[in-house]
Short mmCIF file of C-alpha atoms in Angstrom, two decimals:
data_model
loop_
_atom_site.label_atom_id
_atom_site.label_comp_id
_atom_site.label_asym_id
_atom_site.label_seq_id
_atom_site.Cartn_x
_atom_site.Cartn_y
_atom_site.Cartn_z
CA MET A 1015 72.70 38.57 71.06
CA LYS A 1016 69.20 38.82 72.26
CA THR A 1017 67.41 41.94 74.65
CA GLU A 1018 66.11 40.81 77.78
CA GLN A 1019 62.65 41.17 76.28
CA GLU A 1020 63.64 39.21 73.27
CA ALA A 1021 64.74 36.36 75.48
CA TYR A 1022 61.72 36.38 77.40
CA LEU A 1023 59.11 36.36 74.54
CA THR A 1024 61.11 33.90 72.28
CA LEU A 1025 61.51 31.48 75.83
CA ALA A 1026 58.10 32.33 77.10
CA ALA A 1027 56.77 30.92 73.07
CA LEU A 1028 58.50 27.86 73.74
CA CYS A 1029 57.10 27.15 77.12
CA ALA A 1030 54.01 27.50 76.17
CA GLN A 1031 54.38 24.71 73.52
CA ALA A 1032 56.07 22.20 75.61
CA GLU A 1033 57.43 21.70 78.85
CA HIS A 1034 60.83 23.21 79.78
CA CYS A 1035 62.52 22.92 82.43
CA GLN A 1036 65.08 25.66 84.18
CA HIS A 1037 68.34 24.30 82.77
CA GLU A 1038 67.13 24.13 79.04
CA MET A 1039 66.14 27.74 79.32
CA LEU A 1040 69.40 28.86 80.98
CA GLU A 1041 71.03 26.92 78.10
CA LYS A 1042 69.71 28.68 75.35
CA MET A 1043 70.09 31.91 76.87
CA ARG A 1044 74.15 31.29 77.32
CA ARG A 1045 74.01 30.16 73.46
CA TRP A 1046 72.27 33.86 72.44
CA GLU A 1047 74.64 35.20 74.79
CA VAL A 1048 72.81 37.17 77.34
CA PRO A 1049 74.29 38.42 80.47
CA GLU A 1050 73.84 36.49 83.60
CA THR A 1051 72.32 39.44 85.40
CA VAL A 1052 69.64 39.37 82.22
CA GLN A 1053 69.35 35.13 82.32
CA ALA A 1054 68.42 35.62 86.20
CA ARG A 1055 66.03 38.28 85.70
CA VAL A 1056 63.84 36.24 82.70
CA MET A 1057 64.11 33.13 84.61
CA ALA A 1058 62.35 34.54 88.16
CA LYS A 1059 59.84 35.99 85.56
CA LEU A 1060 59.39 32.97 83.44
CA ILE A 1061 59.10 30.77 86.78
CA LYS A 1062 56.78 33.52 88.56
CA GLU A 1063 54.52 33.23 85.91
CA ARG A 1064 54.39 29.70 85.57
CA TYR A 1065 55.83 29.13 82.36
CA VAL A 1066 58.80 26.74 83.48
CA ASP A 1067 58.08 24.69 86.33
CA ASP A 1068 60.75 21.94 86.93
CA GLU A 1069 58.37 18.94 89.11
CA ARG A 1070 55.91 19.64 86.40
CA TYR A 1071 58.67 18.97 83.82
CA ALA A 1072 59.38 16.25 85.69
CA GLN A 1073 56.32 14.57 86.05
CA ALA A 1074 56.11 14.90 81.97
CA PHE A 1075 59.09 13.79 81.65
CA VAL A 1076 59.20 10.62 83.91
CA LYS A 1077 55.50 9.63 82.06
CA ASP A 1078 57.04 10.15 78.22
CA LYS A 1079 60.34 8.15 78.91
CA ILE A 1080 58.33 5.49 80.52
CA ARG A 1081 55.81 5.18 77.86
CA TYR A 1082 57.19 6.02 74.55
CA ASN A 1083 61.07 5.59 75.19
CA LYS A 1084 60.69 2.03 77.27
CA TRP A 1085 62.74 3.13 79.95
CA GLY A 1086 63.68 1.92 83.21
CA ARG A 1087 63.84 4.02 86.63
CA ARG A 1088 67.59 4.18 86.49
CA LYS A 1089 67.65 5.22 82.96
CA VAL A 1090 64.96 8.08 83.70
CA GLU A 1091 66.56 9.42 87.14
CA GLN A 1092 69.89 9.88 84.61
CA GLY A 1093 67.62 11.57 82.15
CA LEU A 1094 66.46 13.73 85.27
CA TRP A 1095 70.02 14.43 86.23
CA GLN A 1096 71.40 15.46 83.46
CA LYS A 1097 68.88 17.88 83.09
CA ARG A 1098 69.81 19.18 86.68
CA ILE A 1099 66.40 18.35 87.85
CA ASP A 1100 66.51 18.85 91.81
CA GLU A 1101 67.33 15.45 94.10
CA ASP A 1102 64.11 16.46 95.84
CA ILE A 1103 62.22 16.73 92.62
CA ARG A 1104 63.48 13.34 91.35
CA LYS A 1105 63.15 11.53 93.72
CA ARG A 1106 59.37 12.56 94.65
CA VAL A 1107 58.12 12.44 91.07
CA LEU A 1108 59.71 8.68 90.71
CA ASP A 1109 58.38 7.64 93.66
CA GLU A 1110 55.01 8.39 92.44
CA VAL A 1111 55.29 5.71 89.65
CA ASP A 1112 54.41 2.03 90.68
CA ASP A 1113 56.46 -1.23 89.72
CA ASN A 1114 53.79 -2.06 87.97
CA GLU A 1115 53.84 0.73 85.46
CA TYR A 1116 57.53 -0.40 85.03
CA LEU A 1117 56.70 -4.05 84.88
CA ASP A 1118 53.98 -2.85 82.10
CA VAL A 1119 56.95 -1.82 79.87
CA LEU A 1120 59.17 -4.28 80.48
CA ARG A 1121 57.17 -7.38 79.87
CA PRO A 1122 56.34 -6.86 76.08
CA LEU A 1123 60.08 -5.64 75.19
CA LEU A 1124 61.61 -8.79 76.97
CA LYS A 1125 58.84 -10.67 74.95
CA GLN A 1126 59.92 -8.94 71.67
CA LYS A 1127 63.32 -9.22 72.39
CA ARG A 1128 63.11 -12.58 72.96
CA LYS A 1129 61.86 -13.60 69.60
CA THR A 1130 65.28 -11.67 68.11
CA ILE A 1131 68.05 -13.23 70.31
CA LYS A 1132 70.34 -16.01 69.80
CA ALA A 1133 70.95 -17.92 72.37
CA LYS A 1134 72.67 -21.78 73.13
CA ASN A 1135 70.67 -22.13 76.50
CA ASP A 1136 67.74 -21.08 78.44
CA TYR A 1137 71.19 -19.41 80.87
CA GLU A 1138 72.43 -17.67 77.99
CA LEU A 1139 68.95 -16.15 76.71
CA ASN A 1140 68.47 -15.06 80.19
CA GLN A 1141 71.85 -13.43 80.51
CA LYS A 1142 71.39 -11.22 77.28
CA LEU A 1143 67.80 -10.33 78.12
CA MET A 1144 69.13 -9.09 81.76
CA ARG A 1145 71.59 -7.24 80.00
CA PHE A 1146 69.45 -5.49 77.59
CA ALA A 1147 66.51 -4.73 80.04
CA MET A 1148 69.09 -3.25 82.55
CA GLY A 1149 70.82 -1.23 79.43
CA ARG A 1150 66.97 -0.07 79.57
CA GLY A 1151 67.31 1.42 82.78
CA PHE A 1152 65.43 -1.33 84.53
CA THR A 1153 65.89 -2.85 87.64
CA PHE A 1154 67.68 -6.41 88.65
CA ASN A 1155 64.39 -7.10 90.98
CA LEU A 1156 61.86 -5.81 88.32
CA ILE A 1157 64.18 -7.94 85.38
CA ARG A 1158 63.99 -11.12 87.25
CA GLN A 1159 60.01 -10.86 88.14
CA CYS A 1160 59.69 -10.92 84.13
CA LEU A 1161 62.33 -13.44 83.27
CA ASP A 1162 60.95 -15.93 86.78
CA VAL A 1163 64.77 -16.79 87.32
CA GLU A 1164 64.92 -19.11 90.11
CA GLU A 1165 69.12 -19.19 90.33
CA PRO A 1166 69.73 -16.39 91.83
CA GLU A 1167 73.76 -17.41 92.11
CA ASP A 1168 73.73 -17.67 88.24
CA LEU A 1169 72.91 -13.94 88.38
CA GLU A 1170 75.32 -12.52 90.91
CA GLU A 1171 77.10 -10.84 88.09
CA PHE A 1172 74.47 -8.69 87.29
CA GLU A 1173 73.77 -7.12 91.03
CA GLY A 1174 75.39 -4.13 92.11
#
C-alpha cells in the first residue's frame, strides 16, 4: 500500500509522460489499495495542477485512435465510454472531428481490405467490406460513400 505522497508522486510522473484520464488514475490507486478518502485528495491535487484533464485526454485519445488504430466514430466513442469520460466531453470532442477525417482513414483501409477478400460477386464483396468497416466503428453513411453503393434496399440489414 502506498502513502498519499507516494501515490501522488507516482501518478504525477506517469501523467508527465503521457495523457491519462481520471478513471485510469483511480484504478491504479485502487490496485495499490489506497483508501478512498486519500484517492479523492490525490485526484483533486492532480486535477488542480493539470496533470489530469479528461477533455485533453479525450482529444488525444480520439486523434490517436482515428489516425493510428484506424477506428471509426462509434468505436472511438465506445473507447471513451469505457474510460468513463463524461458524455458532454465525449460528444464535444467527437463533434470536432470532421467526416472527411474519417473518410481519409476509411478509403485506404477499404482499398487494402478489398485485395484480401474473396467474393463471388460485387454484392458479396460490398457486404464483406461493409461488415469489416462497421466492425472498425465506421458509420453506415460513411461506408456507403466509400463503396459507392447505389442499391440501399440491398443493404437494409446493416442499417440500425
